[in-house]
Structure formats: structure tokens, C-alpha cells
Short mmCIF file of C-alpha atoms in Angstrom, two decimals:
data_model
loop_
_atom_site.label_atom_id
_atom_site.label_comp_id
_atom_site.label_asym_id
_atom_site.label_seq_id
_atom_site.Cartn_x
_atom_site.Cartn_y
_atom_site.Cartn_z
CA MET A 10 -21.74 30.23 14.83
CA SER A 11 -18.25 30.26 16.33
CA SER A 12 -15.08 29.84 14.28
CA ALA A 13 -14.54 26.36 15.72
CA ASN A 14 -18.04 25.32 14.69
CA ARG A 15 -17.53 26.71 11.18
CA ILE A 16 -14.30 24.73 10.82
CA GLU A 17 -16.03 21.58 12.07
CA SER A 18 -18.96 22.14 9.71
CA PHE A 19 -16.60 22.61 6.77
CA GLY A 20 -14.88 19.30 7.55
CA LYS A 21 -18.26 17.52 7.67
CA TRP A 22 -19.29 19.14 4.39
CA VAL A 23 -16.08 18.01 2.66
CA GLY A 24 -16.40 14.53 4.14
CA HIS A 25 -20.02 14.24 3.02
CA ASN A 26 -19.86 15.88 -0.43
CA LEU A 27 -16.30 15.24 -1.66
CA LEU A 28 -15.15 12.15 0.24
CA PHE A 29 -18.60 10.50 0.51
CA SER A 30 -17.94 9.23 4.01
CA GLU A 31 -21.47 7.84 4.52
CA VAL A 32 -21.86 6.43 1.01
CA LEU A 33 -18.59 4.48 1.23
CA GLU A 34 -19.09 3.27 4.79
CA ALA A 35 -20.63 -0.05 3.67
CA ASP A 36 -21.17 -1.91 0.42
CA ASN A 37 -24.95 -1.75 -0.02
CA ARG A 38 -25.06 -1.81 -3.83
CA ALA A 39 -28.02 -3.45 -5.59
CA PRO A 40 -27.42 -5.65 -8.65
CA CYS A 41 -27.76 -3.86 -11.98
CA LEU A 42 -28.05 -7.20 -13.79
CA ILE A 43 -29.22 -10.63 -12.64
CA PHE A 44 -28.27 -13.81 -14.48
CA SER A 45 -27.89 -17.57 -14.01
CA MET A 46 -24.41 -18.95 -13.50
CA PRO A 47 -23.57 -22.11 -15.51
CA ASP A 48 -23.41 -25.25 -13.37
CA PHE A 49 -19.87 -26.18 -14.46
CA ILE A 50 -18.54 -22.86 -13.08
CA LEU A 51 -20.30 -23.46 -9.76
CA ARG A 52 -18.77 -26.94 -9.58
CA LEU A 53 -15.34 -25.57 -10.51
CA PHE A 54 -15.33 -23.22 -7.50
CA HIS A 55 -17.28 -25.57 -5.17
CA MET A 56 -20.21 -23.14 -5.02
CA GLU A 57 -23.09 -25.54 -5.75
CA ASP A 58 -25.01 -24.70 -2.57
CA GLY A 59 -27.17 -21.58 -2.52
CA GLY A 60 -28.71 -21.42 -5.99
CA ASN A 61 -27.38 -20.33 -9.35
CA GLU A 62 -28.76 -16.79 -9.57
CA PHE A 63 -26.07 -14.11 -9.47
CA GLY A 64 -26.06 -10.34 -9.79
CA LEU A 65 -23.58 -7.85 -11.21
CA LEU A 66 -22.73 -4.90 -8.94
CA ALA A 67 -21.52 -1.79 -10.74
CA PRO A 68 -18.55 0.06 -9.20
CA ARG A 69 -19.37 3.21 -7.26
CA ILE A 70 -17.91 6.27 -8.92
CA GLU A 71 -17.91 7.97 -5.50
CA PHE A 72 -15.05 5.68 -4.45
CA TRP A 73 -12.83 6.97 -7.23
CA ILE A 74 -13.82 10.59 -6.63
CA ALA A 75 -12.98 10.18 -2.92
CA LEU A 76 -9.65 8.57 -3.83
CA THR A 77 -8.81 11.47 -6.16
CA MET A 78 -9.76 14.08 -3.56
CA THR A 79 -7.68 12.25 -0.93
CA LEU A 80 -4.66 12.43 -3.22
CA ILE A 81 -5.28 16.14 -3.86
CA PHE A 82 -5.47 16.94 -0.14
CA GLY A 83 -2.33 14.90 0.45
CA ALA A 84 -0.55 16.71 -2.39
CA ILE A 85 -1.43 20.12 -0.90
CA PHE A 86 -0.15 19.06 2.52
CA SER A 87 3.04 17.56 1.09
CA SER A 88 3.67 20.66 -1.02
CA CYS A 89 3.56 22.82 2.10
CA LEU A 90 6.03 20.49 3.79
CA SER A 91 8.25 20.67 0.70
CA CYS A 92 8.70 24.41 1.19
CA ILE A 93 9.94 23.81 4.74
CA MET A 94 12.07 20.89 3.58
CA TYR A 95 13.74 22.90 0.84
CA GLN A 96 14.47 25.93 2.98
CA PHE A 97 15.71 24.17 6.10
CA ILE A 98 17.01 20.80 4.85
CA VAL A 99 17.98 20.93 1.18
CA ILE A 100 19.65 24.36 1.13
CA PRO A 101 21.69 23.85 4.33
CA ARG A 102 22.85 20.45 3.08
CA LYS A 103 23.94 21.98 -0.21
CA ARG A 104 26.00 24.54 1.65
CA ASN A 105 27.48 21.74 3.74
CA ASN A 106 28.46 24.40 6.22
CA LYS A 107 29.12 23.19 9.75
CA GLN A 108 29.25 26.75 11.05
CA ASN A 109 26.32 28.46 12.75
CA ASN A 110 24.52 25.16 13.40
CA GLU A 111 23.62 24.79 9.70
CA TYR A 112 24.91 21.22 9.71
CA MET A 113 22.37 20.20 12.37
CA THR A 114 19.45 22.19 10.98
CA PRO A 115 18.30 19.50 8.49
CA PHE A 116 18.06 16.87 11.22
CA LEU A 117 16.40 19.16 13.77
CA VAL A 118 13.75 20.28 11.28
CA GLY A 119 13.27 16.84 9.74
CA VAL A 120 13.02 14.80 12.94
CA GLY A 121 11.46 17.56 15.03
CA ILE A 122 8.88 19.00 12.64
CA ILE A 123 8.34 17.36 9.25
CA MET A 124 8.37 13.68 10.24
CA PRO A 125 5.98 14.18 13.19
CA LEU A 126 3.62 16.14 10.95
CA CYS A 127 3.65 13.34 8.37
CA ALA A 128 2.95 10.76 11.08
CA LEU A 129 0.14 12.75 12.76
CA TYR A 130 -1.65 14.35 9.80
CA PRO A 131 -3.63 11.21 8.80
CA TYR A 132 -5.16 10.82 12.29
CA TYR A 133 -6.44 14.38 12.36
CA GLY A 134 -7.45 14.30 8.69
CA LEU A 135 -9.49 11.11 9.08
CA ARG A 136 -11.24 12.44 12.16
CA TYR A 137 -11.82 15.92 10.72
CA PHE A 138 -13.29 14.68 7.42
CA HIS A 139 -15.14 11.73 9.05
CA ILE A 140 -13.53 9.22 6.68
CA LYS A 141 -14.85 5.72 7.40
CA ASN A 142 -13.86 3.62 4.39
CA LYS A 143 -10.80 1.59 5.38
CA MET A 144 -9.26 1.52 1.90
CA ILE A 145 -9.44 5.32 1.71
CA LYS A 146 -7.79 5.40 5.15
CA PHE A 147 -5.08 3.03 3.89
CA LEU A 148 -4.31 5.24 0.90
CA THR A 149 -4.33 8.36 3.08
CA GLY A 150 -1.66 6.83 5.30
CA LEU A 151 0.35 5.53 2.36
CA ALA A 152 0.53 9.00 0.78
CA GLN A 153 1.98 10.56 3.94
CA LEU A 154 4.32 7.64 4.39
CA THR A 155 6.13 8.64 1.20
CA SER A 156 6.64 12.19 2.51
CA PHE A 157 7.99 10.79 5.80
CA PHE A 158 10.77 8.78 4.15
CA ARG A 159 11.43 11.40 1.50
CA CYS A 160 12.26 13.73 4.36
CA SER A 161 14.85 11.16 5.46
CA GLU A 162 16.22 11.09 1.90
CA ALA A 163 16.64 14.87 2.04
CA MET A 164 18.26 14.84 5.51
CA PHE A 165 20.92 12.32 4.52
CA GLY A 166 21.43 13.68 1.00
CA PHE A 167 20.00 10.72 -0.93
CA LEU A 168 17.22 12.36 -2.91
CA PRO A 169 16.99 11.08 -6.51
CA PRO A 170 19.10 13.00 -9.05
CA ASN A 171 17.83 16.49 -9.96
CA VAL A 172 15.03 16.50 -7.37
CA ASP A 173 16.85 19.04 -5.17
CA ASP A 174 17.77 21.30 -8.10
CA SER A 175 14.84 23.58 -7.35
CA LEU A 176 11.90 24.06 -5.01
CA THR A 177 9.56 23.29 -7.91
CA ASN A 178 11.19 19.90 -8.46
CA LEU A 179 10.94 19.05 -4.77
CA ILE A 180 7.27 20.03 -4.63
CA ILE A 181 6.47 17.87 -7.66
CA TYR A 182 8.44 14.96 -6.17
CA ASN A 183 6.62 15.11 -2.83
CA ALA A 184 3.17 15.91 -4.19
CA PHE A 185 2.62 12.49 -5.77
CA PRO A 186 2.66 9.15 -3.91
CA VAL A 187 4.49 7.66 -6.91
CA GLU A 188 8.04 8.34 -8.07
CA VAL A 189 8.16 11.06 -10.72
CA LYS A 190 11.01 10.93 -13.24
CA PHE A 191 13.41 13.91 -13.43
CA ASN A 192 16.27 15.07 -15.62
CA ALA A 193 18.40 18.21 -15.70
CA ASN A 194 15.44 20.20 -17.07
CA GLY A 195 13.07 19.18 -14.29
CA ALA A 196 10.22 16.68 -14.25
CA ILE A 197 10.07 14.65 -17.45
CA LYS A 198 6.90 15.47 -19.35
CA SER A 199 4.33 12.77 -19.96
CA THR A 200 2.89 12.03 -23.38
CA TRP A 201 -0.61 11.08 -24.45
CA THR A 202 0.77 7.63 -25.15
CA THR A 203 1.74 7.34 -21.48
CA VAL A 204 -1.65 8.65 -20.39
CA SER A 205 -3.54 6.17 -22.57
CA HIS A 206 -1.25 3.30 -21.49
CA ASN A 207 -1.86 3.95 -17.79
CA GLY A 208 -5.58 4.54 -18.31
CA ALA A 209 -6.10 1.39 -20.37
CA ASN A 210 -4.17 -0.75 -17.88
CA CYS A 211 -6.10 0.75 -14.98
CA VAL A 212 -9.41 -0.22 -16.61
CA LYS A 213 -8.06 -3.69 -17.44
CA TYR A 214 -6.96 -4.34 -13.86
CA ILE A 215 -10.21 -2.95 -12.45
CA LEU A 216 -11.99 -5.70 -14.39
CA ILE A 217 -9.45 -8.35 -13.37
CA LEU A 218 -9.69 -7.29 -9.74
CA GLY A 219 -13.48 -7.36 -9.92
CA ILE A 220 -13.46 -10.96 -11.16
CA TYR A 221 -10.86 -12.12 -8.65
CA SER A 222 -12.55 -10.27 -5.76
CA SER A 223 -15.86 -11.91 -6.71
CA ILE A 224 -14.24 -15.31 -6.31
CA MET A 225 -12.52 -14.36 -3.04
CA LEU A 226 -15.69 -12.80 -1.62
CA SER A 227 -17.54 -16.08 -2.09
CA TYR A 228 -15.02 -17.57 0.39
CA ASP A 229 -15.15 -14.49 2.65
CA TYR A 230 -11.59 -13.74 1.45
CA GLN A 231 -10.08 -16.94 2.84
CA PRO A 232 -10.75 -20.34 1.22
CA TYR A 233 -10.02 -22.17 4.48
CA SER A 234 -10.70 -21.20 8.07
CA ASN A 235 -7.79 -19.74 10.01
CA ASN A 236 -7.75 -21.00 13.57
CA GLU A 237 -4.64 -19.12 14.66
CA GLY A 238 -5.40 -16.74 17.53
CA THR A 239 -5.43 -12.98 17.22
CA ASN A 240 -2.73 -12.26 19.81
CA LEU A 241 0.95 -11.93 18.99
CA LEU A 242 1.79 -14.88 21.23
CA ASP A 243 -0.69 -17.09 19.34
CA ILE A 244 1.70 -17.32 16.38
CA ASN A 245 2.58 -20.91 15.49
CA ILE A 246 5.22 -21.13 12.78
CA LEU A 247 4.08 -24.65 11.83
CA THR A 248 0.61 -23.35 10.97
CA GLY A 249 2.03 -21.47 8.02
CA PHE A 250 3.29 -24.70 6.42
CA SER A 251 -0.11 -26.40 6.38
CA ARG A 252 -1.75 -26.84 3.00
CA GLN A 253 -4.81 -24.81 3.99
CA GLN A 254 -2.81 -21.85 5.26
CA LEU A 255 -0.49 -21.84 2.25
CA ILE A 256 -3.54 -21.68 -0.05
CA ASN A 257 -5.03 -18.87 2.05
CA ASN A 258 -1.76 -16.94 1.97
CA ALA A 259 -1.24 -17.44 -1.77
CA SER A 260 -4.77 -16.34 -2.65
CA ILE A 261 -4.65 -13.20 -0.50
CA GLY A 262 -1.10 -12.42 -1.66
CA ILE A 263 -2.30 -12.41 -5.26
CA LEU A 264 -5.20 -10.18 -4.21
CA PHE A 265 -2.80 -7.67 -2.65
CA GLN A 266 -0.66 -7.70 -5.79
CA VAL A 267 -3.66 -7.04 -8.05
CA TYR A 268 -4.89 -4.24 -5.76
CA LEU A 269 -1.50 -2.53 -5.75
CA THR A 270 -1.15 -2.96 -9.51
CA THR A 271 -4.61 -1.48 -10.09
CA PHE A 272 -4.08 1.53 -7.84
CA GLY A 273 -0.58 1.95 -9.26
CA PHE A 274 -1.92 2.33 -12.78
CA GLY A 275 -4.75 4.54 -11.50
CA ILE A 276 -2.45 6.95 -9.66
CA ASN A 277 0.00 6.92 -12.58
CA PHE A 278 -2.90 7.79 -14.88
CA LEU A 279 -3.75 10.84 -12.75
CA THR A 280 -0.07 11.78 -12.51
CA SER A 281 0.29 11.51 -16.28
CA LEU A 282 -2.73 13.78 -16.74
CA CYS A 283 -0.87 16.33 -14.61
CA GLY A 284 1.89 16.27 -17.23
CA VAL A 285 4.72 14.28 -15.63
CA GLN A 286 6.10 10.77 -16.11
CA GLN A 287 6.56 8.30 -13.29
CA LEU A 288 7.97 4.87 -12.50
CA PRO A 289 5.62 1.87 -12.35
CA LEU A 290 4.46 0.69 -8.94
CA MET A 291 4.44 -3.10 -9.50
CA LEU A 292 6.16 -5.42 -11.98
CA ASN A 293 4.31 -8.73 -11.46
CA PRO A 294 6.52 -9.95 -8.59
CA ILE A 295 4.66 -13.16 -7.74
CA PHE A 296 4.97 -14.58 -11.26
CA GLU A 297 8.15 -13.02 -12.68
CA SER A 298 10.72 -12.75 -9.86
CA SER A 299 14.03 -14.56 -10.21
CA SER A 300 15.14 -14.28 -6.55
CA PRO A 301 13.96 -12.87 -3.20
CA SER A 302 16.01 -9.71 -3.75
CA ASP A 303 14.47 -9.36 -7.22
CA PHE A 304 11.00 -9.80 -5.67
CA TRP A 305 11.44 -7.13 -2.98
CA GLY A 306 13.99 -4.89 -4.65
CA ARG A 307 12.92 -4.65 -8.28
CA ARG A 308 9.28 -5.73 -8.54
CA TRP A 309 7.13 -5.37 -5.38
CA ASN A 310 5.91 -1.82 -4.58
CA LEU A 311 8.77 0.03 -6.22
CA VAL A 312 7.77 3.36 -4.65
CA VAL A 313 8.15 2.02 -1.11
CA HIS A 314 11.30 0.16 -2.12
CA GLY A 315 12.79 3.40 -3.45
CA ILE A 316 12.07 5.50 -0.38
CA LEU A 317 13.30 2.76 1.96
CA LYS A 318 16.46 2.29 -0.09
CA ARG A 319 17.30 6.00 -0.12
CA GLY A 320 15.78 6.91 3.26
CA VAL A 321 17.00 3.94 5.35
CA TYR A 322 19.26 1.51 3.49
CA LYS A 323 21.77 4.00 2.04
CA PRO A 324 22.21 6.05 5.26
CA VAL A 325 22.82 2.86 7.26
CA ARG A 326 25.04 1.42 4.52
CA THR A 327 27.44 4.38 4.81
CA LYS A 328 28.53 3.02 8.19
CA TYR A 329 27.51 -0.64 8.32
CA SER A 330 27.42 -3.80 6.18
CA ARG A 331 24.98 -4.56 3.40
CA LEU A 332 23.25 -7.16 5.59
CA THR A 333 22.79 -4.70 8.45
CA ALA A 334 21.43 -2.05 6.09
CA SER A 335 18.98 -4.55 4.57
CA MET A 336 17.80 -5.60 8.02
CA ALA A 337 17.29 -1.95 8.98
CA ALA A 338 15.21 -1.34 5.84
CA PHE A 339 13.00 -4.38 6.49
CA VAL A 340 12.51 -3.46 10.15
CA ALA A 341 11.59 0.09 9.11
CA SER A 342 9.11 -1.40 6.64
CA GLY A 343 7.59 -3.52 9.41
CA LEU A 344 7.26 -0.54 11.75
CA PHE A 345 5.62 1.71 9.19
CA HIS A 346 3.17 -1.07 8.29
CA GLU A 347 2.30 -1.28 12.00
CA TRP A 348 1.66 2.48 11.90
CA LEU A 349 -0.42 1.98 8.75
CA LEU A 350 -2.59 -0.53 10.64
CA SER A 351 -3.31 2.12 13.24
CA ILE A 352 -4.43 4.46 10.44
CA VAL A 353 -6.64 1.89 8.70
CA PHE A 354 -8.40 0.91 11.91
CA TYR A 355 -8.45 4.35 13.50
CA PRO A 356 -12.08 5.02 14.56
CA ASP A 357 -13.72 8.26 13.45
CA SER A 358 -15.63 10.49 15.86
CA GLU A 359 -18.78 8.37 15.47
CA GLU A 360 -17.09 5.01 15.98
CA HIS A 361 -16.28 3.81 19.46
CA ILE A 362 -14.79 0.40 20.12
CA GLY A 363 -17.14 -0.13 23.04
CA SER A 364 -20.29 0.52 21.01
CA CYS A 365 -19.69 -1.59 17.88
CA SER A 366 -18.05 -4.88 17.14
CA PRO A 367 -15.80 -6.46 14.52
CA PRO A 368 -15.45 -6.39 11.61
CA ILE A 369 -16.53 -2.71 11.56
CA CYS A 370 -14.69 -1.70 14.73
CA TYR A 371 -11.58 -3.83 14.73
CA LEU A 372 -8.53 -3.85 16.99
CA PRO A 373 -5.48 -5.03 15.03
CA THR A 374 -2.68 -7.11 16.51
CA TYR A 375 0.55 -5.15 16.50
CA GLY A 376 3.90 -6.87 16.05
CA ARG A 377 2.96 -9.40 13.37
CA ASN A 378 3.83 -7.06 10.48
CA THR A 379 7.29 -6.45 11.90
CA LEU A 380 7.89 -10.17 12.38
CA PHE A 381 6.81 -10.80 8.79
CA PHE A 382 9.37 -8.34 7.44
CA ILE A 383 12.09 -9.63 9.75
CA TRP A 384 11.41 -13.11 8.33
CA ASN A 385 11.94 -11.74 4.82
CA ALA A 386 15.08 -9.90 5.91
CA ILE A 387 16.44 -13.27 7.05
CA VAL A 388 15.52 -14.76 3.67
CA ILE A 389 17.43 -11.96 1.92
CA GLY A 390 20.38 -12.59 4.24
CA LEU A 391 20.36 -16.26 3.30
CA GLU A 392 20.31 -15.27 -0.36
CA TYR A 393 23.40 -13.12 0.20
CA ALA A 394 25.09 -16.04 1.92
CA ILE A 395 24.17 -19.04 -0.26
CA GLY A 396 22.27 -17.63 -3.26
CA GLY A 397 25.30 -18.07 -5.49
CA ALA A 398 25.48 -21.81 -4.87
CA ALA A 399 25.48 -23.96 -7.99
CA ILE A 400 22.12 -25.59 -7.30
CA PHE A 401 20.31 -22.23 -7.14
CA GLN A 402 22.00 -20.99 -10.29
CA LEU A 403 21.01 -24.26 -11.97
CA PHE A 404 17.38 -23.74 -11.02
CA LYS A 405 17.44 -20.16 -12.26
CA LYS A 406 19.01 -21.16 -15.59
CA HIS A 407 16.96 -24.22 -16.49
CA LEU A 408 13.56 -23.90 -14.82
CA PRO A 409 10.78 -21.77 -16.39
CA LEU A 410 10.66 -18.25 -14.97
CA THR A 411 7.12 -18.72 -13.64
CA LEU A 412 8.17 -21.80 -11.68
CA VAL A 413 11.27 -20.02 -10.33
CA SER A 414 9.09 -17.09 -9.31
CA LEU A 415 6.62 -19.35 -7.50
CA LEU A 416 9.54 -20.93 -5.63
CA VAL A 417 10.69 -17.44 -4.69
CA ALA A 418 7.20 -16.52 -3.50
CA SER A 419 7.12 -19.71 -1.41
CA THR A 420 9.85 -18.24 0.82
CA THR A 421 7.28 -15.64 1.90
CA LEU A 422 4.09 -17.71 1.94
CA PRO A 423 4.45 -19.49 5.32
CA THR A 424 4.37 -16.17 7.20
CA ALA A 425 2.23 -14.05 4.85
CA HIS A 426 -0.80 -14.34 7.16
CA TRP A 427 1.16 -12.48 9.84
CA PHE A 428 0.83 -9.51 7.50
CA THR A 429 -2.64 -10.13 6.03
CA ASN A 430 -4.68 -11.48 8.97
CA ASP A 431 -5.92 -8.10 10.23
CA TYR A 432 -7.05 -7.06 6.76
CA VAL A 433 -8.84 -10.38 6.14
CA ARG A 434 -10.54 -10.59 9.54
CA SER A 435 -11.86 -7.03 9.39
CA ASP A 436 -14.09 -5.52 6.70
CA PHE A 437 -11.10 -3.94 4.91
CA PHE A 438 -11.62 -5.77 1.61
CA LYS A 439 -15.38 -5.28 1.79
CA ASP A 440 -14.72 -1.53 2.00
CA ALA A 441 -12.26 -1.75 -0.89
CA GLN A 442 -14.56 -3.75 -3.17
CA ILE A 443 -17.03 -0.84 -3.38
CA GLY A 444 -14.99 0.71 -6.18
CA PHE A 445 -14.97 -2.39 -8.38
CA PRO A 446 -17.48 -4.46 -10.34
CA LEU A 447 -18.50 -7.59 -8.49
CA ILE A 448 -20.47 -10.73 -9.21
CA VAL A 449 -22.40 -11.84 -6.11
CA ARG A 450 -24.93 -14.54 -5.39
CA VAL A 451 -28.51 -13.25 -5.23
CA LEU A 452 -30.13 -14.48 -2.03
CA ASP A 453 -33.83 -15.21 -1.88
#
């Protein structure tokens, strides 16, 4: 056997035995428990047709093993990049020496080597390990996304405090797709209280997500049909203000929040087990935000917010206005979500668009994600301009926080399907649900 064949065989072995590529390709679980659903629950969710026998599907442990192994592989890759980053970006920036081309070295290495490697690694990794589950693909891309923007942080000198104090700190910072806390002594150590807190919340949200996904699955993840076309030019802004589309967008937005919260606690649990503390990923943005900037800046996906703030916003802000810097950060967010779509729907070596059809082989529509984030950049701009008006301050002061937060979320709802359509129309959520308990109707 040649060296190339051995390498290929090793990738197949890892994909089959550690990442469970075939097992996680489709949700073919059999019910471990069958029961009758009470009639009042069926009437509550308009599910009277089809019988009242339901089954409980147990989560597949292989999903969580594959997720853990994906994070480990990503950590190894990011640690290798950290060594290059420290030697050729961090140290030259610390010297701040414009002689002997040291001033340009961080940008040449970052833009010419590290960023392209972060952008390309997921494609080769997915193909090499034959990864087919779209949620595992999503998390693979998300992990490398953090390294991409953390390279930008290093190039422009906006790494979090104490991260660049040593190579060890930088490796720890880049190894995890969450934001590890540091002080002058290095990474802050986790406690068993932190470990148990993250573990208990992860289990709690796995159960919550299982219940909510069971409800959403009964509607095929959209309560009402979406007649908007799949092409970019099919967008109709008025569609987003219809009652049916607003309900669709709200229900799938909540689903995304619960998914991110669940995985956030799960990854934080693993990070805590490794002995370091980290920031939370989500802080209940849909139901506790006081303004659009609070929603995006202090509650929704705080890891991505942090890397965009330090990797895009702050560098742009050194030369341009706050509004321009915010627009740049939102556009960057839109572009990397477009890239993430290409990762999620990237076919492996056994999938060919011509030989299989949606939802398994799915061609996403590019451009919608960017438009969605530009919309929200405009909303943030309007908040900067008129958010201090008396009427808005009156609402914030006298209305219940939950109602204020729902009003804030309504600024995003009309265009949320621009972001979610590709995930809903493909089998993305059906791939994701494999790792969670589900209640499904038992068909005769």
C-alpha cells in the first residue's frame, strides 16, 4: 500500500470510528418507549390528525463523541497556528520595530498564511474524514472561524489582556472556540463549581431543546409554508411582515438561540474540565435584551461578538466613525456566515450534486446572510441616531423587560428568514436533532 493510500485509509478510519460519519448521516433511531399522547396536547398544537401514539427517541452518544473529537482536532490545528502567530505576529508587534520589515511581518504572515489556512482547513478536513452530518460541519467551520478573527486581533494588536504574555497563553486562547478568561498569571483556573454549573445547564438545555425540537419537527421546522423563492432576487421585503412569516421567523430564531445556548454550555463544560474558565456564549438575548445594541453586543453569541469587536470593529474604529466600524463588523459577520454556509453544505467525496437531491444535497443561496446583517447594521445605526429619544427611554423604563426585549427582537424578525431559510429547507436540523431526545409520532 502506498503512502497516499495509507493516509486516505487513516482518514476513513477516523471518520468511521471516531467521527461516526455513517452513523450520523441520517436520523434512523427507533423509539425506546412508545406511549399515547393526551388529546388536549394534540389539540393545543393542532396535531389531531395521524393518531395519538408517540415514541421517545434517545439521543445518540456518537453525536457527542464526534463533536468532542471535532473540537480536539480543531484545537490541535489552532495550537499549531498559534506557534506561527506568536513567532511572526505577536513578537514583532511587541517590538514595534519598523526596521528590517518587522512592521509588515505580522500582516504578511497573517493575511498570507494563517487566515488562508483557517479558511481552507475545514474543506479538506471534511473531505478527508468523510464528515456528512451538517451540524458537525457547522461546528467545524465555527471553530476555525474563531482562529481566523483572532489572527486579525493579533495583527492589529487587539488581543484580550494577558493573552499575548506568553506562547502558552496564546495556545490556550486559540485552542478553544470559546473565550477563555486570563489574568496576569495566565488562564484563570476553573473550579468544580464551574464544571458542575456548566454540566448541569448543558443537560437542562439538552432536554429543553429536545422538547422544543419535537414540536418544531412536527411542523417540519416551519409552522407555515414559505413561498419565497430560493434565489437572491426572489427576496420580497413585504413577505417578512406577514403574520405567517413572522411566526416562522420567531419560532426558528428561538430554536437557534436554544441550540447555541446548549452547545455553549456543552463546550464550556469541556473547557472547564480542561481546567480553565471561560465567558458564557449566550445570555438569553431574545427575552432579556434592552436594545438592539444590547442584543447583538452583550447577549447574542458573545464569542463571535468579541472576535468581531477586536478583529474588525476596533481596527476600523481607529480611523473611522463608530457607525462605519459597526457597519464593517456586521458586513464581516455576513460574509463569514456565507462562508459557513459553504462549509455546512460542502459535499463529501461520496456526495455529488448531480446524483442526489435536496434536502441531502443542497445548494444554498449566497447573499441573503450578508443582507440580513446589513439590515441589522442599519437598525444599530438608527439606534445610535434616535435611540436616546424620550419615547424609547420611556418604553425602556416603564415596560416589562420581556416586552421590551420582544420589541427589540421584532426589529430583526422581518428579515430573519434571509438567514435561516437555507438551514430550514435543507436537512440541517434533522442532522442536528440526532444528538437530542425527541418525541415523534409513531406511524402505522
